[in-house]
CSV table of C-alpha atoms in Angstrom, one decimal:
chain,number,residue,atom,x,y,z
A,1,MET,CA,26.1,12.9,-13.3
A,2,ARG,CA,25.2,9.1,-13.7
A,3,TYR,CA,23.8,7.8,-9.5
A,4,GLN,CA,21.3,5.6,-7.9
A,5,LEU,CA,19.4,6.6,-5.4
A,6,LYS,CA,17.6,3.7,-2.7
A,7,GLY,CA,14.5,4.1,-0.9
A,8,LEU,CA,13.9,1.9,2.3
A,9,VAL,CA,10.8,1.5,3.2
A,10,ALA,CA,9.0,1.9,6.6
A,11,PHE,CA,5.9,-0.1,6.8
A,12,VAL,CA,3.9,-0.4,9.1
A,13,LEU,CA,1.0,-2.1,10.1
A,14,SER,CA,-1.7,-0.7,12.2
A,15,VAL,CA,-5.1,-2.8,12.8
A,16,THR,CA,-8.5,-1.2,14.4
A,17,LEU,CA,-11.3,-3.5,15.0
A,18,ALA,CA,-13.9,-1.7,16.3
A,19,LEU,CA,-16.7,-3.5,18.4
A,20,VAL,CA,-17.4,-6.9,18.3
A,21,PRO,CA,-18.4,-9.6,20.0
A,22,SER,CA,-14.7,-11.0,19.3
A,23,VAL,CA,-11.6,-10.9,17.3
A,24,THR,CA,-9.2,-13.7,15.3
A,25,LEU,CA,-6.1,-12.3,13.1
A,26,CYS,CA,-4.3,-15.3,11.6
A,27,ALA,CA,-1.8,-15.8,9.2
A,28,GLY,CA,-1.4,-19.1,7.4
A,29,GLN,CA,-4.3,-21.2,9.6
A,30,PRO,CA,-5.6,-24.3,8.4
A,31,GLU,CA,-9.9,-23.0,6.6
A,32,GLU,CA,-12.1,-23.2,9.4
A,33,PRO,CA,-16.0,-23.2,9.4
A,34,VAL,CA,-17.2,-19.1,9.2
A,35,ASP,CA,-18.1,-18.7,11.8
A,36,SER,CA,-21.1,-15.8,12.6
A,37,ASP,CA,-19.6,-13.6,16.3
A,38,VAL,CA,-16.2,-13.8,15.1
A,39,ILE,CA,-14.2,-11.1,12.6
A,40,GLN,CA,-11.4,-13.0,11.2
A,41,VAL,CA,-8.7,-10.9,9.1
A,42,VAL,CA,-5.9,-12.7,7.2
A,43,LEU,CA,-2.8,-10.3,6.9
A,44,PRO,CA,0.1,-11.2,5.6
A,45,THR,CA,3.2,-10.8,8.3
A,46,ASN,CA,6.0,-10.6,5.8
A,47,ALA,CA,5.8,-7.7,4.2
A,48,GLY,CA,8.8,-6.1,5.5
A,49,ASN,CA,10.8,-5.6,2.5
A,50,VAL,CA,8.3,-5.5,-0.5
A,51,PHE,CA,8.3,-1.2,-1.3
A,52,ASP,CA,11.6,-0.9,-0.8
A,53,PHE,CA,13.0,1.0,-3.8
A,54,ILE,CA,16.0,1.9,-6.2
A,55,LEU,CA,15.3,5.2,-8.1
A,56,ASP,CA,17.4,5.2,-11.1
A,57,PRO,CA,16.8,8.2,-13.0
A,58,GLN,CA,18.9,8.1,-15.2
A,59,ARG,CA,18.9,4.4,-16.5
A,60,LEU,CA,22.1,3.5,-15.0
A,61,ILE,CA,21.0,0.1,-14.1
A,62,GLU,CA,19.7,-0.7,-17.8
A,63,GLU,CA,23.7,1.0,-19.5
A,64,THR,CA,25.6,-1.0,-17.4
A,65,ASP,CA,23.5,-4.0,-18.3
A,66,ALA,CA,22.3,-4.6,-14.3
A,67,ALA,CA,25.9,-4.9,-13.4
A,68,ALA,CA,26.1,-4.0,-10.0
A,69,TYR,CA,23.1,-6.5,-9.6
A,70,GLY,CA,24.8,-9.7,-10.8
A,71,GLY,CA,22.7,-8.4,-14.4
A,72,GLN,CA,19.4,-9.8,-13.2
A,73,SER,CA,16.8,-8.6,-15.4
A,74,PHE,CA,15.3,-5.0,-15.1
A,75,GLU,CA,11.9,-3.5,-16.4
A,76,GLU,CA,13.2,-2.1,-19.3
A,77,GLY,CA,12.5,1.5,-19.7
A,78,ALA,CA,11.8,2.3,-16.2
A,79,THR,CA,13.2,4.5,-13.9
A,80,LEU,CA,12.0,2.6,-10.3
A,81,PHE,CA,12.5,-0.7,-9.2
A,82,PHE,CA,11.2,-3.0,-6.9
A,83,GLN,CA,12.7,-6.3,-6.4
A,84,ARG,CA,9.7,-8.8,-7.3
A,85,LEU,CA,9.7,-12.3,-5.5
A,86,ASP,CA,6.2,-13.3,-6.1
A,87,GLY,CA,6.2,-14.2,-10.1
A,88,GLY,CA,3.6,-11.9,-11.2
A,89,VAL,CA,6.1,-10.6,-13.8
A,90,GLU,CA,9.0,-12.1,-15.9
A,91,GLU,CA,11.5,-9.6,-14.5
A,92,ALA,CA,13.7,-9.4,-11.3
A,93,TYR,CA,13.0,-5.8,-10.4
A,94,HIS,CA,9.8,-3.8,-11.9
A,95,SER,CA,8.2,-1.1,-11.5
A,96,THR,CA,5.7,-2.3,-9.7
A,97,SER,CA,5.4,-3.9,-6.0
A,98,ASP,CA,4.7,-7.5,-5.4
A,99,ALA,CA,1.4,-7.3,-4.1
A,100,VAL,CA,-0.1,-7.0,-0.1
A,101,THR,CA,-3.6,-9.1,0.0
A,102,ILE,CA,-6.2,-9.0,3.1
A,103,VAL,CA,-8.2,-12.1,3.3
A,104,ASN,CA,-11.5,-11.7,5.0
A,105,LYS,CA,-13.0,-14.4,6.2
A,106,SER,CA,-16.1,-13.3,8.5
A,107,ALA,CA,-19.8,-13.6,8.4
A,108,VAL,CA,-19.2,-10.3,7.3
A,109,PRO,CA,-18.1,-6.9,5.6
A,110,VAL,CA,-14.6,-5.2,6.5
A,111,GLU,CA,-13.7,-1.2,5.7
A,112,VAL,CA,-10.0,-1.7,4.2
A,113,THR,CA,-8.7,2.3,4.9
A,114,LEU,CA,-5.0,2.4,3.0
A,115,THR,CA,-2.9,5.1,3.8
A,116,ALA,CA,0.5,6.2,2.5
A,117,GLU,CA,2.9,9.7,3.7
A,118,ILE,CA,6.3,10.7,2.6
A,119,SER,CA,8.8,11.5,4.5
A,120,GLY,CA,9.5,15.4,2.9
A,121,ASP,CA,12.5,15.6,4.5
A,122,SER,CA,13.7,12.4,3.3
A,123,LEU,CA,13.7,13.6,0.0
A,124,GLY,CA,16.4,15.7,-0.2
A,125,GLY,CA,15.3,18.0,-2.4
A,126,ILE,CA,13.3,15.6,-4.6
A,127,ARG,CA,9.7,16.2,-5.6
A,128,MET,CA,6.6,14.2,-5.9
A,129,THR,CA,4.0,14.6,-8.2
A,130,GLU,CA,1.0,13.2,-9.3
A,131,ASP,CA,1.6,13.5,-13.0
A,132,GLU,CA,3.2,9.7,-14.0
A,133,SER,CA,4.1,11.1,-17.3
A,134,PHE,CA,5.9,13.9,-16.3
A,135,ALA,CA,4.8,16.4,-18.8
A,136,ASP,CA,6.6,19.3,-18.8
A,137,ASP,CA,8.3,18.8,-15.8
A,138,ALA,CA,12.0,19.5,-15.7
A,139,GLY,CA,12.4,19.0,-12.2
A,140,ALA,CA,14.1,16.5,-9.8
A,141,SER,CA,10.8,14.7,-9.5
A,142,MET,CA,9.4,11.3,-8.1
A,143,TYR,CA,5.7,9.6,-8.7
A,144,LEU,CA,5.1,6.9,-6.2
A,145,ALA,CA,1.1,5.5,-6.2
A,146,LEU,CA,-0.8,2.5,-4.1
A,147,THR,CA,-2.7,0.9,-6.3
A,148,ASP,CA,-5.0,-2.2,-6.8
A,149,GLY,CA,-5.6,-2.2,-9.9
A,150,GLU,CA,-8.9,-0.5,-9.9
A,151,HIS,CA,-7.8,2.2,-8.1
A,152,LYS,CA,-5.0,4.7,-8.0
A,153,ALA,CA,-3.7,6.8,-5.5
A,154,PRO,CA,-0.6,9.3,-5.9
A,155,ILE,CA,1.0,9.9,-3.1
A,156,LEU,CA,2.2,13.4,-2.3
A,157,GLU,CA,4.5,15.1,0.4
A,158,GLU,CA,1.6,16.9,1.7
A,159,GLU,CA,-1.2,15.3,1.5
A,160,GLY,CA,0.2,11.8,1.4
A,161,ALA,CA,-2.3,9.3,-0.4
A,162,CYS,CA,-5.6,7.0,0.9
A,163,ILE,CA,-7.6,4.6,-0.6
A,164,GLN,CA,-10.9,2.7,1.3
A,165,VAL,CA,-12.2,0.0,-0.2
A,166,THR,CA,-14.7,-2.8,1.3
A,167,ILE,CA,-14.2,-6.2,0.7
A,168,PRO,CA,-17.3,-8.6,1.2
A,169,ALA,CA,-18.1,-11.1,3.9
A,170,ALA,CA,-17.3,-14.9,3.4
A,171,SER,CA,-19.9,-16.8,2.1
A,172,GLU,CA,-20.6,-19.8,4.6
A,173,GLU,CA,-21.3,-22.2,1.9
A,174,THR,CA,-18.0,-21.6,0.3
A,175,ALA,CA,-14.4,-22.2,0.8
A,176,GLU,CA,-13.3,-19.4,-0.6
A,177,PHE,CA,-12.7,-16.2,1.1
A,178,PRO,CA,-13.1,-12.6,-0.5
A,179,GLU,CA,-9.6,-11.2,-0.9
A,180,TYR,CA,-8.4,-7.6,-1.2
A,181,SER,CA,-4.8,-6.6,-2.6
A,182,PHE,CA,-2.4,-3.9,-3.4
A,183,ARG,CA,0.8,-2.4,-4.2
A,184,LEU,CA,2.6,0.1,-4.9
A,185,MET,CA,4.1,1.2,-8.5
A,186,GLY,CA,6.2,4.3,-8.9
A,187,ALA,CA,8.7,6.2,-11.8
A,188,ALA,CA,11.6,9.1,-11.9
A,189,ASN,CA,11.4,11.7,-13.9
A,190,GLU,CA,14.5,11.2,-16.4
A,191,HIS,CA,14.1,14.5,-18.0
A,192,GLY,CA,14.1,16.1,-15.1
A,193,ASP,CA,17.3,18.3,-13.6
A,194,TRP,CA,18.8,15.9,-10.7
A,195,SER,CA,22.6,17.6,-10.3
A,196,GLU,CA,21.7,19.5,-7.5
A,197,ILE,CA,20.2,16.0,-5.4
A,198,ARG,CA,22.7,15.0,-2.6
A,199,GLY,CA,21.9,12.1,0.0
A,200,ALA,CA,18.1,11.4,-0.8
A,201,ALA,CA,17.0,8.5,0.6
A,202,PRO,CA,13.0,8.3,0.6
A,203,LYS,CA,10.9,6.7,3.2
A,204,VAL,CA,7.9,6.3,2.5
A,205,ALA,CA,4.9,4.8,5.5
A,206,VAL,CA,2.5,2.1,4.2
A,207,THR,CA,-0.6,1.8,6.8
A,208,TRP,CA,-3.9,-0.1,6.7
A,209,VAL,CA,-6.6,-0.2,9.3
A,210,VAL,CA,-9.1,-2.9,8.9
A,211,VAL,CA,-12.9,-2.1,10.7
A,212,PRO,CA,-16.4,-4.3,10.6
A,213,VAL,CA,-18.5,-2.1,8.3
A,214,GLU,CA,-21.1,-0.2,10.6
A,215,GLY,CA,-24.4,-1.9,11.0
A,216,SER,CA,-22.9,-5.7,9.8
A,217,MET,CA,-22.3,-6.6,13.8
A,218,PRO,CA,-25.2,-7.1,16.5
A,219,SER,CA,-23.4,-4.6,18.8
A,220,ALA,CA,-23.0,-5.0,22.7
A,221,GLN,CA,-24.2,-1.9,23.4
A,222,GLU,CA,-28.0,-3.0,22.1
A,223,ASP,CA,-28.7,-3.9,25.3
A,224,LEU,CA,-28.0,-0.6,27.0
A,225,PRO,CA,-31.2,1.8,27.2
A,226,ASP,CA,-31.2,4.3,24.9
A,227,GLU,CA,-29.3,7.2,26.3
A,228,GLU,CA,-26.4,4.9,26.9
A,229,GLN,CA,-25.5,3.8,23.3
A,230,GLY,CA,-23.9,5.2,20.7
A,231,LEU,CA,-19.6,5.0,20.3
A,232,PRO,CA,-16.8,6.7,22.3
A,233,GLU,CA,-15.6,10.5,21.4
A,234,ASP,CA,-12.0,8.1,20.9
A,235,LEU,CA,-13.5,5.1,19.0
A,236,LYS,CA,-15.2,7.7,15.7
A,237,LEU,CA,-14.8,6.0,12.0
A,238,GLY,CA,-14.2,8.8,9.9
A,239,THR,CA,-13.2,9.3,6.3
A,240,PRO,CA,-10.4,10.3,4.6
A,241,SER,CA,-10.6,13.0,2.5
A,242,ASN,CA,-8.5,12.2,-0.1
A,243,ALA,CA,-10.0,9.0,0.1
A,244,VAL,CA,-9.9,6.9,-3.5
A,245,ARG,CA,-13.0,4.6,-4.4
């Protein structure tokens, strides 16, 4: 059987800025001097479809010269494709997605926690694996991972994936602002048995949370008596157990 599976990615944006006197989230605004009393984090606003992908474990697209896609160029030898619009590769469809970029315009460093989860109900029998080479794997397996070029975190059905990084503070002496980019990458097991897969439509939720690095900003609690200081019980800054640093 020759077929393709399309995965629609649910892209979730979650931004948490805790314990700061003033917060500004901006996108495409004119450059302004760094203000030490304001947290400015530029987040992408057009990332809704950047992680949608086409799953083609038996390379039907390559064998038909992408006839179903108007003959557009696809990465040779790949089995999972994201549409590329950023010009970062020659092909129109590639096994790595466009990058999503977060820019820190603040005078304090911020901590970014990326998480990705896949809905088990949407897999329809597909097995998630952390082995992108599919060594000794004869099943209908798929590899998806968060990556930033330095870290790589495979998405597993139960554990999901997580990457945690720190974006340095912006300098008051330069117009350049620190940024952090990440993307998805993936592949399908071309040697696996996909004959029993029916109606699979994998759905992935990618979330990022941004907070100022703890202790990098004066807290409004500093003026309180010692016994009244501390974080509320529902505002704890935790580190996921599977974070990649």
